[in-house]
Tab-separated table of C-alpha atoms in Angstrom:
chain	number	residue	atom	x	y	z
A	1	LYS	CA	-31.827	-62.223	2.119
A	2	ALA	CA	-33.398	-61.020	-0.909
A	3	GLY	CA	-32.412	-57.490	-2.013
A	4	VAL	CA	-34.472	-54.653	-3.150
A	5	THR	CA	-36.757	-55.449	-6.139
A	6	GLN	CA	-38.241	-52.874	-8.400
A	7	THR	CA	-40.776	-53.641	-11.023
A	8	PRO	CA	-41.183	-53.142	-13.877
A	9	ARG	CA	-37.508	-52.948	-15.094
A	10	TYR	CA	-38.135	-51.299	-18.198
A	11	LEU	CA	-41.013	-49.281	-19.374
A	12	ILE	CA	-41.947	-47.287	-22.624
A	13	LYS	CA	-44.744	-44.416	-22.259
A	14	THR	CA	-46.020	-41.598	-24.313
A	15	ARG	CA	-45.976	-38.116	-23.223
A	16	GLY	CA	-48.910	-37.235	-21.335
A	17	GLN	CA	-49.574	-40.770	-19.770
A	18	GLN	CA	-49.047	-41.715	-16.228
A	19	VAL	CA	-46.991	-44.421	-14.664
A	20	THR	CA	-46.593	-46.090	-11.553
A	21	LEU	CA	-43.354	-47.624	-10.331
A	22	SER	CA	-42.974	-50.238	-7.515
A	23	CYS	CA	-40.386	-51.030	-4.991
A	24	SER	CA	-40.186	-53.909	-2.573
A	25	PRO	CA	-37.515	-53.146	0.264
A	26	ILE	CA	-35.328	-55.793	1.813
A	27	SER	CA	-37.181	-57.506	4.612
A	28	GLY	CA	-37.238	-55.571	7.878
A	29	HIS	CA	-36.219	-52.334	6.252
A	30	ARG	CA	-38.803	-49.593	7.090
A	31	SER	CA	-37.361	-46.488	4.888
A	32	VAL	CA	-37.627	-46.312	1.231
A	33	SER	CA	-36.231	-43.500	-0.825
A	34	TRP	CA	-36.576	-42.646	-4.391
A	35	TYR	CA	-33.889	-41.181	-6.883
A	36	GLN	CA	-33.910	-40.308	-10.561
A	37	GLN	CA	-30.822	-40.854	-12.377
A	38	THR	CA	-29.984	-39.393	-15.837
A	39	PRO	CA	-26.428	-38.829	-17.844
A	40	GLY	CA	-26.910	-35.009	-17.445
A	41	GLN	CA	-28.051	-34.472	-13.820
A	42	GLY	CA	-26.688	-37.548	-12.046
A	43	LEU	CA	-28.640	-38.702	-9.274
A	44	GLN	CA	-31.312	-36.589	-7.994
A	45	PHE	CA	-33.345	-37.343	-4.646
A	46	LEU	CA	-37.196	-37.550	-5.170
A	47	PHE	CA	-38.535	-38.359	-1.822
A	48	GLU	CA	-38.158	-40.612	1.296
A	49	TYR	CA	-40.746	-42.712	3.132
A	50	PHE	CA	-40.483	-43.993	6.641
A	51	SER	CA	-43.274	-45.849	8.470
A	52	GLU	CA	-45.896	-44.708	5.719
A	53	THR	CA	-45.049	-41.053	6.076
A	54	GLN	CA	-43.094	-38.905	3.600
A	55	ARG	CA	-40.125	-37.457	5.656
A	56	ASN	CA	-38.121	-35.841	2.855
A	57	LYS	CA	-38.743	-34.393	-0.421
A	58	GLY	CA	-36.637	-33.177	-3.340
A	59	ASN	CA	-36.848	-30.517	-5.681
A	60	PHE	CA	-39.451	-32.251	-8.299
A	61	PRO	CA	-42.602	-30.833	-9.484
A	62	GLY	CA	-46.031	-32.116	-7.896
A	63	ARG	CA	-46.570	-34.643	-10.755
A	64	PHE	CA	-44.106	-36.845	-9.006
A	65	SER	CA	-45.660	-38.272	-5.854
A	66	GLY	CA	-45.257	-41.381	-3.855
A	67	ARG	CA	-46.630	-43.442	-1.045
A	68	GLN	CA	-45.551	-46.551	1.295
A	69	PHE	CA	-47.782	-49.109	2.425
A	70	SER	CA	-47.925	-50.807	6.011
A	71	ASN	CA	-45.460	-53.513	4.696
A	72	SER	CA	-43.025	-50.921	3.531
A	73	ARG	CA	-43.477	-51.595	-0.072
A	74	SER	CA	-43.587	-48.155	-1.871
A	75	GLU	CA	-44.942	-46.879	-5.103
A	76	MET	CA	-44.189	-43.880	-7.040
A	77	ASN	CA	-46.532	-42.060	-9.576
A	78	VAL	CA	-45.460	-39.851	-12.558
A	79	SER	CA	-48.544	-38.189	-14.071
A	80	THR	CA	-48.632	-36.175	-17.315
A	81	LEU	CA	-45.388	-37.627	-18.556
A	82	GLU	CA	-42.775	-35.316	-20.296
A	83	LEU	CA	-39.773	-36.340	-22.604
A	84	GLY	CA	-37.494	-35.173	-19.838
A	85	ASP	CA	-38.806	-37.672	-17.426
A	86	SER	CA	-36.969	-40.494	-19.230
A	87	ALA	CA	-34.515	-41.818	-16.694
A	88	LEU	CA	-33.355	-44.559	-14.414
A	89	TYR	CA	-35.682	-44.613	-11.210
A	90	LEU	CA	-33.848	-46.134	-8.288
A	91	CYS	CA	-35.231	-47.070	-5.026
A	92	ALA	CA	-33.191	-47.691	-2.023
A	93	SER	CA	-33.982	-49.121	1.449
A	94	SER	CA	-32.587	-48.627	4.974
A	95	TRP	CA	-33.325	-50.293	8.128
A	96	GLY	CA	-33.861	-46.820	9.805
A	97	THR	CA	-34.009	-43.071	8.745
A	98	GLY	CA	-30.854	-41.023	9.419
A	99	ALA	CA	-27.333	-40.504	8.147
A	100	SER	CA	-26.051	-43.376	10.341
A	101	TYR	CA	-28.030	-45.939	8.302
A	102	GLU	CA	-26.810	-47.118	4.929
A	103	GLN	CA	-29.037	-47.531	1.700
A	104	TYR	CA	-29.230	-50.472	-0.453
A	105	PHE	CA	-30.481	-49.674	-3.968
A	106	GLY	CA	-32.604	-51.898	-6.255
A	107	PRO	CA	-31.747	-52.305	-9.876
A	108	GLY	CA	-33.874	-49.574	-11.252
A	109	THR	CA	-36.654	-49.073	-13.578
A	110	ARG	CA	-35.887	-47.700	-16.921
A	111	LEU	CA	-38.504	-45.252	-18.195
A	112	THR	CA	-38.490	-44.150	-21.561
A	113	VAL	CA	-41.184	-41.327	-22.718
A	114	THR	CA	-41.757	-41.255	-26.361
B	1	ASP	CA	-23.756	-30.575	3.313
B	2	ALA	CA	-19.970	-30.874	3.344
B	3	LYS	CA	-18.327	-30.441	-0.131
B	4	THR	CA	-15.928	-33.203	-0.988
B	5	THR	CA	-12.875	-33.509	-3.370
B	6	GLN	CA	-12.011	-36.945	-5.031
B	7	PRO	CA	-9.602	-37.499	-7.913
B	8	ASN	CA	-11.274	-37.987	-11.298
B	9	SER	CA	-9.677	-41.298	-11.921
B	10	MET	CA	-7.494	-43.939	-10.411
B	11	GLU	CA	-5.808	-46.882	-11.965
B	12	SER	CA	-4.992	-50.103	-10.174
B	13	ASN	CA	-3.808	-53.838	-10.784
B	14	GLU	CA	-5.786	-56.905	-10.117
B	15	GLU	CA	-5.166	-58.169	-6.523
B	16	GLU	CA	-3.266	-55.194	-5.476
B	17	PRO	CA	-4.525	-52.848	-2.679
B	18	VAL	CA	-6.266	-49.506	-3.748
B	19	HIS	CA	-6.345	-46.498	-1.475
B	20	LEU	CA	-9.067	-43.899	-2.708
B	21	PRO	CA	-8.929	-40.663	-1.133
B	22	CYS	CA	-11.743	-38.218	-0.146
B	23	ASN	CA	-11.016	-34.594	0.930
B	24	HIS	CA	-14.064	-33.455	3.056
B	25	SER	CA	-12.547	-30.237	4.906
B	26	THR	CA	-15.851	-28.624	5.631
B	27	ILE	CA	-17.503	-31.497	7.410
B	28	SER	CA	-19.232	-31.164	10.653
B	29	GLY	CA	-18.839	-33.237	13.638
B	30	THR	CA	-22.020	-34.886	13.109
B	31	ASP	CA	-21.529	-35.877	9.365
B	32	TYR	CA	-21.200	-39.388	8.729
B	33	ILE	CA	-19.019	-40.326	5.931
B	34	HIS	CA	-20.509	-42.653	3.382
B	35	TRP	CA	-18.968	-44.393	0.331
B	36	TYR	CA	-20.930	-45.884	-2.440
B	37	ARG	CA	-19.835	-47.190	-5.703
B	38	GLN	CA	-21.729	-47.407	-9.296
B	39	LEU	CA	-20.650	-50.112	-11.603
B	40	PRO	CA	-21.558	-49.515	-15.328
B	41	SER	CA	-25.150	-49.931	-15.977
B	42	GLN	CA	-26.028	-50.865	-12.491
B	43	GLY	CA	-27.614	-49.066	-9.560
B	44	PRO	CA	-25.352	-47.533	-6.852
B	45	GLU	CA	-23.922	-50.060	-4.292
B	46	TYR	CA	-23.262	-49.354	-0.757
B	47	VAL	CA	-19.573	-49.933	0.340
B	48	ILE	CA	-18.975	-48.751	3.834
B	49	HIS	CA	-19.602	-45.652	6.150
B	50	GLY	CA	-18.390	-44.449	9.653
B	51	LEU	CA	-18.123	-41.290	11.849
B	52	THR	CA	-14.923	-41.200	13.786
B	53	SER	CA	-13.144	-44.502	14.185
B	54	ASN	CA	-11.625	-46.397	11.333
B	55	VAL	CA	-14.300	-49.164	10.083
B	56	ASN	CA	-14.017	-52.488	8.371
B	57	ASN	CA	-16.428	-54.615	6.367
B	58	ARG	CA	-16.223	-57.725	3.883
B	59	MET	CA	-16.074	-55.175	1.047
B	60	ALA	CA	-13.500	-52.439	2.288
B	61	SER	CA	-12.023	-50.593	5.032
B	62	LEU	CA	-12.246	-46.944	5.782
B	63	ALA	CA	-9.614	-45.090	7.445
B	64	ILE	CA	-10.893	-41.797	8.877
B	65	ALA	CA	-8.332	-38.936	9.750
B	66	GLU	CA	-7.957	-37.822	13.159
B	67	ASP	CA	-9.320	-34.440	12.530
B	68	ARG	CA	-11.926	-35.968	9.984
B	69	LYS	CA	-11.164	-33.615	7.122
B	70	SER	CA	-10.278	-36.510	4.860
B	71	SER	CA	-10.735	-40.253	4.543
B	72	THR	CA	-9.630	-43.065	2.383
B	73	LEU	CA	-11.361	-46.189	1.184
B	74	ILE	CA	-9.228	-49.002	0.948
B	75	LEU	CA	-9.833	-51.994	-1.243
B	76	HIS	CA	-7.410	-54.611	0.143
B	77	ARG	CA	-7.177	-56.873	-3.034
B	78	ALA	CA	-8.815	-55.178	-6.200
B	79	THR	CA	-10.614	-57.463	-8.789
B	80	LEU	CA	-12.016	-56.642	-12.047
B	81	ARG	CA	-15.550	-56.427	-10.449
B	82	ASP	CA	-14.192	-53.407	-8.165
B	83	ALA	CA	-14.059	-51.303	-11.486
B	84	ALA	CA	-16.522	-48.543	-10.742
B	85	VAL	CA	-17.111	-44.905	-10.083
B	86	TYR	CA	-16.632	-44.338	-6.099
B	87	TYR	CA	-18.538	-41.582	-4.495
B	88	CYS	CA	-17.592	-40.065	-0.732
B	89	ILE	CA	-20.746	-38.568	0.676
B	90	PRO	CA	-20.855	-36.943	3.963
B	91	LEU	CA	-24.382	-37.036	5.480
B	92	THR	CA	-25.297	-34.666	8.266
B	93	GLN	CA	-27.522	-36.643	11.020
B	94	GLY	CA	-30.626	-34.451	11.490
B	95	GLY	CA	-30.058	-32.924	8.138
B	96	SER	CA	-31.751	-33.966	4.745
B	97	GLU	CA	-29.758	-37.124	4.931
B	98	LYS	CA	-30.406	-37.686	1.087
B	99	LEU	CA	-27.603	-39.138	-0.875
B	100	VAL	CA	-26.216	-36.531	-3.356
B	101	PHE	CA	-23.489	-37.997	-5.606
B	102	GLY	CA	-20.609	-35.659	-6.918
B	103	LYS	CA	-18.223	-36.674	-9.621
B	104	GLY	CA	-16.626	-39.339	-7.843
B	105	THR	CA	-13.417	-41.516	-8.799
B	106	LYS	CA	-13.404	-43.621	-11.636
B	107	LEU	CA	-11.435	-46.786	-10.721
B	108	THR	CA	-10.014	-48.782	-13.520
B	109	VAL	CA	-8.591	-52.183	-12.523
B	110	ASN	CA	-6.078	-53.826	-14.923
B	111	PRO	CA	-5.895	-57.524	-15.194
């Protein structure tokens, strides 16, 4: 079974631009979560989608948004990029939503904002 | 969310068993205990999780204390590929259920 895939793997953008990252979950998984990882802040939760509905949201500004499609694929968008948005963005998928389910991570998208 | 305490680092030799402890004394009755690991320059990887009973899978075993205030991740035969930072994460059913990685335990495996 194919794992979680994320595209693109690497991205360089300029301050003020916007970016869209894509995540394809493991087949059959209906929950997709997004995380930001930086050396200073560690792993931080952005949001979770389940059956096209945002279920949980982390403490990030409104510039960070996401959505999930009917095939469970998900995208996240960051508008008006700032230097501090440079990070590894990770997507994780799960069969269901809740503490009893494990999450499987993709390889991440490395975003660099210059 | 329950707080966890893990040793900062541990060392093992290849092909020997490794026992990674985690203290989670403030855990609630509905918290699942999850373990993830992160290899250098890679995304996190799920290892195992459980609620009350000991659990086994192809990667590891999870031994949960009877009072659930601590657990131990057991790698039966460490390989070089097991060198990673291991995170113990209690997750509350019905809570935010998002993963929060603490400092974890950095495992070094010697050939």
